[in-house]
PDB file of C-alpha atoms in Angstrom:
ATOM      1  CA  MET X   1      -6.425   1.380   9.164  1.00 95.00           C
ATOM      2  CA  LYS X   2      -6.915   3.775   6.256  1.00 96.00           C
ATOM      3  CA  LYS X   3      -4.661   6.799   5.791  1.00 97.00           C
ATOM      4  CA  ILE X   4      -5.880  10.343   5.174  1.00 96.00           C
ATOM      5  CA  LEU X   5      -3.861  12.909   3.230  1.00 96.00           C
ATOM      6  CA  LEU X   6      -4.136  16.219   5.056  1.00 94.00           C
ATOM      7  CA  PRO X   7      -4.004  19.573   3.220  1.00 91.00           C
ATOM      8  CA  ASN X   8      -0.535  20.128   4.673  1.00 91.00           C
ATOM      9  CA  GLY X   9       0.797  16.972   2.979  1.00 94.00           C
ATOM     10  CA  LEU X  10       0.896  14.729   6.049  1.00 96.00           C
ATOM     11  CA  GLU X  11      -0.522  11.235   5.607  1.00 98.00           C
ATOM     12  CA  VAL X  12      -2.137  10.194   8.871  1.00 98.00           C
ATOM     13  CA  SER X  13      -4.233   7.324  10.137  1.00 98.00           C
ATOM     14  CA  GLU X  14      -7.965   7.968  10.353  1.00 98.00           C
ATOM     15  CA  VAL X  15      -7.718   7.860  14.149  1.00 98.00           C
ATOM     16  CA  ALA X  16      -5.176   9.637  16.352  1.00 98.00           C
ATOM     17  CA  LEU X  17      -3.856   8.071  19.552  1.00 98.00           C
ATOM     18  CA  GLY X  18      -3.768  10.365  22.578  1.00 98.00           C
ATOM     19  CA  ALA X  19      -0.776  10.018  24.891  1.00 98.00           C
ATOM     20  CA  MET X  20      -1.966  12.438  27.573  1.00 97.00           C
ATOM     21  CA  MET X  21      -1.681  10.111  30.564  1.00 97.00           C
ATOM     22  CA  PHE X  22       1.297   8.055  29.395  1.00 98.00           C
ATOM     23  CA  GLY X  23       3.956   8.023  32.074  1.00 97.00           C
ATOM     24  CA  THR X  24       1.678   9.289  34.854  1.00 97.00           C
ATOM     25  CA  THR X  25      -1.556   7.404  35.568  1.00 96.00           C
ATOM     26  CA  THR X  26      -0.812   5.025  32.667  1.00 96.00           C
ATOM     27  CA  SER X  27       2.312   3.002  33.421  1.00 96.00           C
ATOM     28  CA  LYS X  28       5.227   2.689  31.039  1.00 97.00           C
ATOM     29  CA  GLN X  29       4.366  -0.957  30.400  1.00 97.00           C
ATOM     30  CA  ASP X  30       0.722  -0.227  29.567  1.00 97.00           C
ATOM     31  CA  SER X  31       1.692   2.823  27.504  1.00 98.00           C
ATOM     32  CA  TYR X  32       4.081   0.705  25.423  1.00 98.00           C
ATOM     33  CA  ARG X  33       1.402  -1.964  24.947  1.00 98.00           C
ATOM     34  CA  THR X  34      -1.097   0.603  23.699  1.00 98.00           C
ATOM     35  CA  LEU X  35       1.408   2.287  21.388  1.00 98.00           C
ATOM     36  CA  ASP X  36       2.565  -1.036  19.953  1.00 98.00           C
ATOM     37  CA  LEU X  37      -0.989  -2.199  19.329  1.00 98.00           C
ATOM     38  CA  PHE X  38      -1.953   1.086  17.675  1.00 98.00           C
ATOM     39  CA  MET X  39       0.972   0.782  15.284  1.00 98.00           C
ATOM     40  CA  ASP X  40       0.260  -2.907  14.653  1.00 98.00           C
ATOM     41  CA  MET X  41      -3.304  -1.980  13.686  1.00 97.00           C
ATOM     42  CA  GLY X  42      -2.059   0.529  11.124  1.00 98.00           C
ATOM     43  CA  GLY X  43      -2.115   3.714  13.195  1.00 98.00           C
ATOM     44  CA  ASN X  44       0.628   6.311  12.871  1.00 98.00           C
ATOM     45  CA  PHE X  45      -0.844   9.583  14.242  1.00 98.00           C
ATOM     46  CA  ILE X  46       0.209  10.150  17.879  1.00 98.00           C
ATOM     47  CA  ASP X  47      -0.729  13.204  19.931  1.00 98.00           C
ATOM     48  CA  THR X  48       0.867  14.709  23.036  1.00 98.00           C
ATOM     49  CA  SER X  49       1.704  18.096  24.559  1.00 98.00           C
ATOM     50  CA  ASN X  50       4.481  19.852  26.427  1.00 97.00           C
ATOM     51  CA  ASN X  51       2.295  19.964  29.563  1.00 97.00           C
ATOM     52  CA  TYR X  52       0.833  16.416  29.730  1.00 97.00           C
ATOM     53  CA  ALA X  53      -0.105  15.518  32.387  1.00 94.00           C
ATOM     54  CA  HIS X  54       1.129  18.258  34.718  1.00 95.00           C
ATOM     55  CA  TRP X  55      -1.869  17.823  37.045  1.00 94.00           C
ATOM     56  CA  ALA X  56      -0.647  14.280  37.766  1.00 96.00           C
ATOM     57  CA  GLY X  57       3.109  14.943  37.583  1.00 96.00           C
ATOM     58  CA  THR X  58       5.546  17.513  36.214  1.00 96.00           C
ATOM     59  CA  GLY X  59       4.140  17.868  32.681  1.00 96.00           C
ATOM     60  CA  ASP X  60       7.192  16.211  31.112  1.00 97.00           C
ATOM     61  CA  GLU X  61       6.088  12.589  31.438  1.00 98.00           C
ATOM     62  CA  SER X  62       4.156  12.037  28.200  1.00 98.00           C
ATOM     63  CA  GLU X  63       6.748  13.518  25.843  1.00 98.00           C
ATOM     64  CA  THR X  64       9.562  11.792  27.726  1.00 98.00           C
ATOM     65  CA  LEU X  65       7.894   8.376  27.552  1.00 98.00           C
ATOM     66  CA  LEU X  66       7.128   8.800  23.863  1.00 98.00           C
ATOM     67  CA  GLY X  67      10.756   9.700  23.250  1.00 98.00           C
ATOM     68  CA  GLU X  68      11.863   6.503  24.986  1.00 98.00           C
ATOM     69  CA  TRP X  69       9.358   4.415  23.029  1.00 98.00           C
ATOM     70  CA  LEU X  70      10.382   5.946  19.687  1.00 98.00           C
ATOM     71  CA  LYS X  71      14.013   5.165  20.465  1.00 98.00           C
ATOM     72  CA  ASP X  72      13.316   1.635  21.730  1.00 98.00           C
ATOM     73  CA  ARG X  73      11.170   0.753  18.714  1.00 98.00           C
ATOM     74  CA  GLY X  74      13.245   2.644  16.148  1.00 98.00           C
ATOM     75  CA  CYS X  75      10.057   3.847  14.476  1.00 98.00           C
ATOM     76  CA  ARG X  76      10.351   7.643  14.329  1.00 98.00           C
ATOM     77  CA  ASP X  77      10.107   7.647  10.527  1.00 97.00           C
ATOM     78  CA  ARG X  78       6.810   5.712  10.676  1.00 98.00           C
ATOM     79  CA  VAL X  79       5.099   8.051  13.146  1.00 98.00           C
ATOM     80  CA  VAL X  80       3.337  11.351  12.532  1.00 98.00           C
ATOM     81  CA  LEU X  81       4.062  13.071  15.816  1.00 98.00           C
ATOM     82  CA  ALA X  82       1.989  15.981  17.127  1.00 98.00           C
ATOM     83  CA  THR X  83       2.727  18.036  20.214  1.00 98.00           C
ATOM     84  CA  LYS X  84       1.654  21.438  21.531  1.00 98.00           C
ATOM     85  CA  VAL X  85       2.705  24.662  23.219  1.00 98.00           C
ATOM     86  CA  GLY X  86       0.824  27.427  24.979  1.00 97.00           C
ATOM     87  CA  PHE X  87      -1.044  25.973  27.957  1.00 95.00           C
ATOM     88  CA  ASP X  88      -0.153  26.397  31.601  1.00 92.00           C
ATOM     89  CA  ARG X  89       1.989  23.867  33.443  1.00 91.00           C
ATOM     90  CA  HIS X  90       2.299  24.485  37.173  1.00 89.00           C
ATOM     91  CA  GLY X  91       1.862  28.216  36.763  1.00 86.00           C
ATOM     92  CA  LYS X  92       4.336  28.719  33.918  1.00 84.00           C
ATOM     93  CA  GLY X  93       4.510  28.188  30.193  1.00 84.00           C
ATOM     94  CA  ALA X  94       1.117  29.632  29.258  1.00 94.00           C
ATOM     95  CA  GLY X  95       1.156  31.910  26.221  1.00 97.00           C
ATOM     96  CA  LEU X  96       2.282  32.105  22.613  1.00 98.00           C
ATOM     97  CA  LYS X  97       4.927  34.796  22.690  1.00 98.00           C
ATOM     98  CA  LYS X  98       7.974  34.408  20.474  1.00 98.00           C
ATOM     99  CA  GLU X  99      10.279  33.567  23.387  1.00 97.00           C
ATOM    100  CA  GLN X 100       7.892  30.948  24.777  1.00 97.00           C
ATOM    101  CA  ILE X 101       7.470  29.178  21.447  1.00 98.00           C
ATOM    102  CA  GLU X 102      11.221  29.128  20.812  1.00 98.00           C
ATOM    103  CA  TYR X 103      11.970  27.814  24.306  1.00 97.00           C
ATOM    104  CA  TRP X 104       9.331  25.085  24.434  1.00 97.00           C
ATOM    105  CA  ILE X 105       9.967  23.639  20.981  1.00 98.00           C
ATOM    106  CA  ASP X 106      13.529  22.854  22.026  1.00 98.00           C
ATOM    107  CA  GLU X 107      12.300  21.310  25.262  1.00 98.00           C
ATOM    108  CA  SER X 108       9.826  19.125  23.344  1.00 98.00           C
ATOM    109  CA  LEU X 109      12.446  18.059  20.806  1.00 98.00           C
ATOM    110  CA  ARG X 110      14.814  17.126  23.638  1.00 98.00           C
ATOM    111  CA  LYS X 111      12.238  15.064  25.533  1.00 98.00           C
ATOM    112  CA  LEU X 112      10.932  13.356  22.395  1.00 98.00           C
ATOM    113  CA  GLY X 113      14.452  12.559  21.207  1.00 98.00           C
ATOM    114  CA  THR X 114      13.843  13.897  17.710  1.00 98.00           C
ATOM    115  CA  ASP X 115      14.969  16.859  15.624  1.00 98.00           C
ATOM    116  CA  TYR X 116      11.560  17.705  14.168  1.00 98.00           C
ATOM    117  CA  ILE X 117       7.850  17.702  15.024  1.00 98.00           C
ATOM    118  CA  ASP X 118       5.432  16.700  12.271  1.00 98.00           C
ATOM    119  CA  LEU X 119       2.491  18.774  13.537  1.00 98.00           C
ATOM    120  CA  TYR X 120       2.965  21.538  16.097  1.00 98.00           C
ATOM    121  CA  TYR X 121      -0.165  22.981  17.692  1.00 98.00           C
ATOM    122  CA  ALA X 122      -0.864  26.247  19.390  1.00 98.00           C
ATOM    123  CA  HIS X 123      -2.525  24.510  22.340  1.00 98.00           C
ATOM    124  CA  THR X 124      -4.880  27.408  23.037  1.00 97.00           C
ATOM    125  CA  ASP X 125      -5.289  30.954  21.792  1.00 98.00           C
ATOM    126  CA  ASP X 126      -3.336  33.693  23.550  1.00 98.00           C
ATOM    127  CA  PRO X 127      -5.297  36.955  23.201  1.00 97.00           C
ATOM    128  CA  ASN X 128      -2.532  38.861  25.022  1.00 97.00           C
ATOM    129  CA  THR X 129       0.003  38.253  22.249  1.00 98.00           C
ATOM    130  CA  PRO X 130      -0.426  39.732  18.762  1.00 98.00           C
ATOM    131  CA  LEU X 131      -1.343  37.054  16.250  1.00 98.00           C
ATOM    132  CA  GLU X 132       1.415  38.293  13.958  1.00 98.00           C
ATOM    133  CA  GLU X 133       4.071  37.645  16.615  1.00 98.00           C
ATOM    134  CA  THR X 134       2.757  34.106  17.175  1.00 98.00           C
ATOM    135  CA  MET X 135       2.535  33.249  13.479  1.00 98.00           C
ATOM    136  CA  GLU X 136       6.003  34.659  12.776  1.00 98.00           C
ATOM    137  CA  ALA X 137       7.487  32.583  15.593  1.00 98.00           C
ATOM    138  CA  PHE X 138       5.822  29.406  14.334  1.00 98.00           C
ATOM    139  CA  ASP X 139       6.850  30.150  10.746  1.00 98.00           C
ATOM    140  CA  ARG X 140      10.491  30.461  11.818  1.00 98.00           C
ATOM    141  CA  LEU X 141      10.325  26.980  13.319  1.00 98.00           C
ATOM    142  CA  VAL X 142       9.067  25.599  10.005  1.00 98.00           C
ATOM    143  CA  LYS X 143      11.777  27.397   8.042  1.00 98.00           C
ATOM    144  CA  LYS X 144      14.433  26.058  10.442  1.00 98.00           C
ATOM    145  CA  GLY X 145      13.143  22.484   9.946  1.00 98.00           C
ATOM    146  CA  LYS X 146      12.152  22.008  13.582  1.00 98.00           C
ATOM    147  CA  VAL X 147       8.460  21.745  12.631  1.00 98.00           C
ATOM    148  CA  ARG X 148       6.848  20.436   9.446  1.00 98.00           C
ATOM    149  CA  THR X 149       3.312  21.813   9.764  1.00 98.00           C
ATOM    150  CA  LEU X 150       1.130  23.855  12.119  1.00 98.00           C
ATOM    151  CA  GLY X 151      -2.207  23.311  13.821  1.00 98.00           C
ATOM    152  CA  ALA X 152      -4.426  25.280  16.190  1.00 98.00           C
ATOM    153  CA  SER X 153      -6.278  23.936  19.205  1.00 98.00           C
ATOM    154  CA  ASN X 154      -8.911  25.682  21.304  1.00 97.00           C
ATOM    155  CA  TYR X 155      -9.388  28.659  18.988  1.00 97.00           C
ATOM    156  CA  ASP X 156     -12.466  30.715  18.201  1.00 96.00           C
ATOM    157  CA  THR X 157     -13.373  30.572  14.512  1.00 96.00           C
ATOM    158  CA  TRP X 158     -12.731  34.276  13.894  1.00 97.00           C
ATOM    159  CA  ARG X 159      -9.323  34.157  15.575  1.00 97.00           C
ATOM    160  CA  LEU X 160      -8.316  31.095  13.568  1.00 98.00           C
ATOM    161  CA  SER X 161      -9.399  32.883  10.410  1.00 98.00           C
ATOM    162  CA  GLU X 162      -7.520  36.073  11.332  1.00 98.00           C
ATOM    163  CA  ALA X 163      -4.348  34.117  12.107  1.00 98.00           C
ATOM    164  CA  ASN X 164      -4.417  32.502   8.695  1.00 98.00           C
ATOM    165  CA  VAL X 165      -5.172  35.801   6.924  1.00 98.00           C
ATOM    166  CA  ILE X 166      -2.051  37.243   8.579  1.00 98.00           C
ATOM    167  CA  ALA X 167      -0.028  34.171   7.598  1.00 98.00           C
ATOM    168  CA  SER X 168      -1.210  34.458   3.991  1.00 98.00           C
ATOM    169  CA  SER X 169      -0.477  38.184   3.748  1.00 98.00           C
ATOM    170  CA  LYS X 170       3.060  37.669   5.093  1.00 97.00           C
ATOM    171  CA  GLU X 171       3.724  34.448   3.138  1.00 98.00           C
ATOM    172  CA  MET X 172       4.027  32.525   6.409  1.00 98.00           C
ATOM    173  CA  THR X 173       2.987  28.990   7.306  1.00 98.00           C
ATOM    174  CA  PRO X 174      -0.751  28.832   8.145  1.00 98.00           C
ATOM    175  CA  TYR X 175      -2.655  26.631  10.538  1.00 98.00           C
ATOM    176  CA  THR X 176      -3.928  23.656   8.540  1.00 98.00           C
ATOM    177  CA  VAL X 177      -5.620  21.551  11.257  1.00 98.00           C
ATOM    178  CA  LEU X 178      -7.942  22.449  14.127  1.00 98.00           C
ATOM    179  CA  GLN X 179      -8.079  20.340  17.270  1.00 98.00           C
ATOM    180  CA  GLN X 180     -11.265  20.936  19.263  1.00 98.00           C
ATOM    181  CA  ARG X 181     -13.845  19.007  21.284  1.00 97.00           C
ATOM    182  CA  LEU X 182     -16.526  17.092  19.387  1.00 98.00           C
ATOM    183  CA  THR X 183     -18.523  13.992  20.230  1.00 98.00           C
ATOM    184  CA  TYR X 184     -21.907  12.531  19.360  1.00 98.00           C
ATOM    185  CA  LEU X 185     -23.661  13.942  22.429  1.00 98.00           C
ATOM    186  CA  GLN X 186     -24.918  17.506  22.464  1.00 96.00           C
ATOM    187  CA  PRO X 187     -23.394  20.137  24.764  1.00 95.00           C
ATOM    188  CA  ARG X 188     -25.349  21.372  27.766  1.00 94.00           C
ATOM    189  CA  ALA X 189     -25.874  25.076  27.090  1.00 89.00           C
ATOM    190  CA  SER X 190     -25.896  26.036  30.759  1.00 92.00           C
ATOM    191  CA  VAL X 191     -22.352  24.734  31.430  1.00 93.00           C
ATOM    192  CA  ALA X 192     -19.414  26.942  30.461  1.00 91.00           C
ATOM    193  CA  PRO X 193     -16.174  25.339  29.247  1.00 89.00           C
ATOM    194  CA  LYS X 194     -13.452  24.814  31.852  1.00 86.00           C
ATOM    195  CA  TYR X 195     -11.064  27.017  29.894  1.00 86.00           C
ATOM    196  CA  THR X 196     -12.017  30.074  27.852  1.00 87.00           C
ATOM    197  CA  PHE X 197     -11.464  28.616  24.394  1.00 92.00           C
ATOM    198  CA  ASN X 198     -11.992  24.855  24.753  1.00 90.00           C
ATOM    199  CA  GLU X 199     -15.616  24.977  23.690  1.00 93.00           C
ATOM    200  CA  ILE X 200     -17.392  22.107  22.013  1.00 95.00           C
ATOM    201  CA  VAL X 201     -17.498  22.516  18.237  1.00 96.00           C
ATOM    202  CA  ASN X 202     -20.788  23.893  16.941  1.00 94.00           C
ATOM    203  CA  ARG X 203     -22.294  23.686  13.453  1.00 94.00           C
ATOM    204  CA  GLU X 204     -20.981  27.126  12.454  1.00 96.00           C
ATOM    205  CA  ARG X 205     -17.411  26.078  13.169  1.00 96.00           C
ATOM    206  CA  LEU X 206     -17.928  22.799  11.315  1.00 98.00           C
ATOM    207  CA  ARG X 207     -19.224  24.683   8.267  1.00 97.00           C
ATOM    208  CA  PHE X 208     -16.189  26.977   8.420  1.00 98.00           C
ATOM    209  CA  LEU X 209     -13.802  24.019   8.503  1.00 98.00           C
ATOM    210  CA  CYS X 210     -15.682  22.342   5.682  1.00 98.00           C
ATOM    211  CA  GLU X 211     -15.499  25.493   3.534  1.00 97.00           C
ATOM    212  CA  LYS X 212     -11.768  25.898   4.232  1.00 97.00           C
ATOM    213  CA  LYS X 213     -11.119  22.167   3.721  1.00 96.00           C
ATOM    214  CA  MET X 214      -9.477  22.100   7.144  1.00 98.00           C
ATOM    215  CA  PRO X 215      -9.728  18.803   9.044  1.00 98.00           C
ATOM    216  CA  LEU X 216     -10.882  18.603  12.650  1.00 98.00           C
ATOM    217  CA  VAL X 217      -9.063  16.439  15.180  1.00 98.00           C
ATOM    218  CA  SER X 218     -11.766  15.799  17.781  1.00 98.00           C
ATOM    219  CA  TYR X 219     -10.492  15.376  21.315  1.00 98.00           C
ATOM    220  CA  SER X 220     -12.522  14.101  24.281  1.00 96.00           C
ATOM    221  CA  CYS X 221     -14.643  12.383  21.650  1.00 98.00           C
ATOM    222  CA  LEU X 222     -15.487   9.328  23.785  1.00 98.00           C
ATOM    223  CA  CYS X 223     -16.574  11.302  26.876  1.00 96.00           C
ATOM    224  CA  LYS X 224     -14.339   9.468  29.334  1.00 94.00           C
ATOM    225  CA  GLY X 225     -16.116   6.166  28.768  1.00 95.00           C
ATOM    226  CA  ALA X 226     -19.609   7.595  29.313  1.00 96.00           C
ATOM    227  CA  TYR X 227     -21.036   5.813  26.258  1.00 97.00           C
ATOM    228  CA  GLU X 228     -20.467   2.510  28.058  1.00 97.00           C
ATOM    229  CA  ASN X 229     -21.066   3.850  31.564  1.00 96.00           C
ATOM    230  CA  PRO X 230     -23.468   6.835  31.675  1.00 95.00           C
ATOM    231  CA  GLU X 231     -22.431   7.516  35.269  1.00 95.00           C
ATOM    232  CA  ARG X 232     -19.158   8.865  33.826  1.00 95.00           C
ATOM    233  CA  LEU X 233     -20.921  11.451  31.662  1.00 96.00           C
ATOM    234  CA  PRO X 234     -19.187  14.859  31.991  1.00 94.00           C
ATOM    235  CA  GLU X 235     -21.496  17.609  33.194  1.00 95.00           C
ATOM    236  CA  GLU X 236     -21.099  19.636  30.002  1.00 94.00           C
ATOM    237  CA  TYR X 237     -22.939  17.037  27.887  1.00 96.00           C
ATOM    238  CA  GLU X 238     -26.589  16.102  27.593  1.00 95.00           C
ATOM    239  CA  GLY X 239     -27.433  12.408  27.880  1.00 95.00           C
ATOM    240  CA  GLY X 240     -31.039  11.661  27.084  1.00 95.00           C
ATOM    241  CA  ALA X 241     -32.242  10.580  23.644  1.00 95.00           C
ATOM    242  CA  ARG X 242     -28.884  10.706  21.873  1.00 97.00           C
ATOM    243  CA  LEU X 243     -27.151   8.553  24.457  1.00 97.00           C
ATOM    244  CA  ASP X 244     -30.014   6.068  24.466  1.00 97.00           C
ATOM    245  CA  PHE X 245     -30.026   5.969  20.666  1.00 98.00           C
ATOM    246  CA  ILE X 246     -26.284   5.402  20.205  1.00 98.00           C
ATOM    247  CA  ARG X 247     -26.272   2.630  22.820  1.00 98.00           C
ATOM    248  CA  LYS X 248     -29.250   0.879  21.197  1.00 98.00           C
ATOM    249  CA  MET X 249     -27.803   1.145  17.672  1.00 98.00           C
ATOM    250  CA  ALA X 250     -24.429  -0.122  18.856  1.00 98.00           C
ATOM    251  CA  SER X 251     -26.082  -3.147  20.469  1.00 98.00           C
ATOM    252  CA  GLU X 252     -27.875  -3.903  17.207  1.00 97.00           C
ATOM    253  CA  LYS X 253     -24.567  -3.751  15.319  1.00 97.00           C
ATOM    254  CA  GLY X 254     -22.742  -5.879  17.876  1.00 97.00           C
ATOM    255  CA  VAL X 255     -20.162  -3.268  18.917  1.00 97.00           C
ATOM    256  CA  ASN X 256     -19.628  -1.087  21.951  1.00 97.00           C
ATOM    257  CA  PRO X 257     -21.129   2.438  21.779  1.00 98.00           C
ATOM    258  CA  SER X 258     -17.703   4.086  21.609  1.00 98.00           C
ATOM    259  CA  ALA X 259     -16.920   2.123  18.452  1.00 98.00           C
ATOM    260  CA  LEU X 260     -20.096   3.468  16.872  1.00 98.00           C
ATOM    261  CA  VAL X 261     -19.106   7.011  17.848  1.00 98.00           C
ATOM    262  CA  VAL X 262     -15.776   6.433  16.094  1.00 98.00           C
ATOM    263  CA  ALA X 263     -17.680   5.223  13.019  1.00 98.00           C
ATOM    264  CA  TRP X 264     -19.935   8.298  13.090  1.00 98.00           C
ATOM    265  CA  LEU X 265     -17.034  10.731  13.427  1.00 98.00           C
ATOM    266  CA  THR X 266     -14.956   9.174  10.654  1.00 98.00           C
ATOM    267  CA  ASN X 267     -17.947   9.222   8.288  1.00 98.00           C
ATOM    268  CA  LEU X 268     -19.167  12.760   8.989  1.00 98.00           C
ATOM    269  CA  TYR X 269     -17.291  14.147   5.977  1.00 98.00           C
ATOM    270  CA  ARG X 270     -19.917  12.428   3.816  1.00 98.00           C
ATOM    271  CA  CYS X 271     -22.590  14.770   5.205  1.00 97.00           C
ATOM    272  CA  GLU X 272     -23.173  18.287   3.923  1.00 96.00           C
ATOM    273  CA  GLY X 273     -21.483  20.963   6.008  1.00 96.00           C
ATOM    274  CA  PHE X 274     -19.063  18.647   7.814  1.00 98.00           C
ATOM    275  CA  PRO X 275     -15.268  18.517   7.430  1.00 98.00           C
ATOM    276  CA  GLN X 276     -12.995  15.501   7.644  1.00 98.00           C
ATOM    277  CA  VAL X 277     -12.965  14.480  11.312  1.00 98.00           C
ATOM    278  CA  ILE X 278     -10.178  12.478  12.958  1.00 98.00           C
ATOM    279  CA  PRO X 279     -11.152  11.071  16.371  1.00 98.00           C
ATOM    280  CA  LEU X 280      -8.466  11.465  19.029  1.00 98.00           C
ATOM    281  CA  PHE X 281      -8.607   9.235  22.095  1.00 98.00           C
ATOM    282  CA  SER X 282      -6.570   7.009  24.338  1.00 95.00           C
ATOM    283  CA  ALA X 283      -7.500   3.649  25.815  1.00 93.00           C
ATOM    284  CA  THR X 284      -6.148   0.481  27.330  1.00 92.00           C
ATOM    285  CA  PRO X 285      -5.065  -2.079  24.728  1.00 92.00           C
ATOM    286  CA  GLU X 286      -8.313  -4.001  25.300  1.00 89.00           C
ATOM    287  CA  HIS X 287     -10.536  -0.955  24.885  1.00 94.00           C
ATOM    288  CA  LEU X 288      -8.438   0.332  21.975  1.00 96.00           C
ATOM    289  CA  SER X 289      -9.175  -2.823  19.975  1.00 96.00           C
ATOM    290  CA  ASP X 290     -12.876  -2.558  20.794  1.00 96.00           C
ATOM    291  CA  ASN X 291     -13.080   1.132  19.876  1.00 97.00           C
ATOM    292  CA  LEU X 292     -11.215   0.673  16.600  1.00 97.00           C
ATOM    293  CA  ARG X 293     -13.851  -1.820  15.489  1.00 97.00           C
ATOM    294  CA  GLY X 294     -15.742   1.330  14.578  1.00 97.00           C
ATOM    295  CA  LEU X 295     -13.490   1.714  11.539  1.00 98.00           C
ATOM    296  CA  SER X 296     -14.942  -1.439   9.997  1.00 96.00           C
ATOM    297  CA  ILE X 297     -18.599  -0.455  10.530  1.00 96.00           C
ATOM    298  CA  THR X 298     -20.509   0.414   7.384  1.00 95.00           C
ATOM    299  CA  LEU X 299     -22.959   3.284   7.847  1.00 97.00           C
ATOM    300  CA  SER X 300     -25.452   3.950   5.077  1.00 97.00           C
ATOM    301  CA  ASP X 301     -26.457   7.471   4.100  1.00 97.00           C
ATOM    302  CA  GLU X 302     -29.815   6.819   5.745  1.00 97.00           C
ATOM    303  CA  GLU X 303     -28.181   5.712   8.997  1.00 98.00           C
ATOM    304  CA  LEU X 304     -25.908   8.764   9.061  1.00 97.00           C
ATOM    305  CA  SER X 305     -28.865  11.047   8.403  1.00 96.00           C
ATOM    306  CA  LEU X 306     -30.843   9.410  11.184  1.00 97.00           C
ATOM    307  CA  MET X 307     -27.940   9.682  13.628  1.00 97.00           C
ATOM    308  CA  ASN X 308     -27.612  13.401  12.887  1.00 96.00           C
ATOM    309  CA  ARG X 309     -31.333  14.034  13.352  1.00 95.00           C
ATOM    310  CA  VAL X 310     -31.753  12.465  16.798  1.00 94.00           C
TER     311      VAL X 310
END
């Protein structure tokens, strides 16, 4: 697996492994198998949060399991570890106030069994807290060595821009990565996002990221397996011509449709107006191997252009 040098200096694999369900609906044994395989295949970018997966447990399971795995494998120095703060977990924890950020970073460090986080995300914007307070709190974590770099997730473009203007004016650490939803299928305009800020990335936001040379980590990029099984298609996405096209093209190339989506996402930077995109997904070991075949697919400029026009 190739490595990508991010603007913040981190060198990450071209795909990120999501650990959302590790320790809850994904057993410890299966979680370890997936993590081991990802590392064996050259991956090093692992993503979790301080509230995963609170709807299926307490919200501590994913970070705790990752901490156990890092200790058991002795591989902390070979992993680029991302976690998050700011979303609700059983009615508490939501927000990006100074006190919340300072409390939850220590909880994450404890559960993960490490003394630093490589990439710390604001999990979602908090319009009730001044951006300056949030950026100052994050900057203090960087200066203390608890966090190496910062990212934003589920942010409107203008709020992301304002946060970084404040950081620049105060000589504070900026956000250097955006994590937001993006997949090959088009969003259904009539369906609002589940949460206020977790919208699907549009072309304007992609152009902004491209201009700022800020990479996009695209979550929910495989639509819960809908590319293989259209019955699993989330209501916020259109199926139709794009789904038919990607499934037909994948068949012609001898891969599963999700692998072709991975290929499309990792090659988007070659197209005008698109930033570097890092697909973020989880899978069983069997599906992980299949999906990562997308990294070995060669897409010509003509094929990419055709895929974007459908």
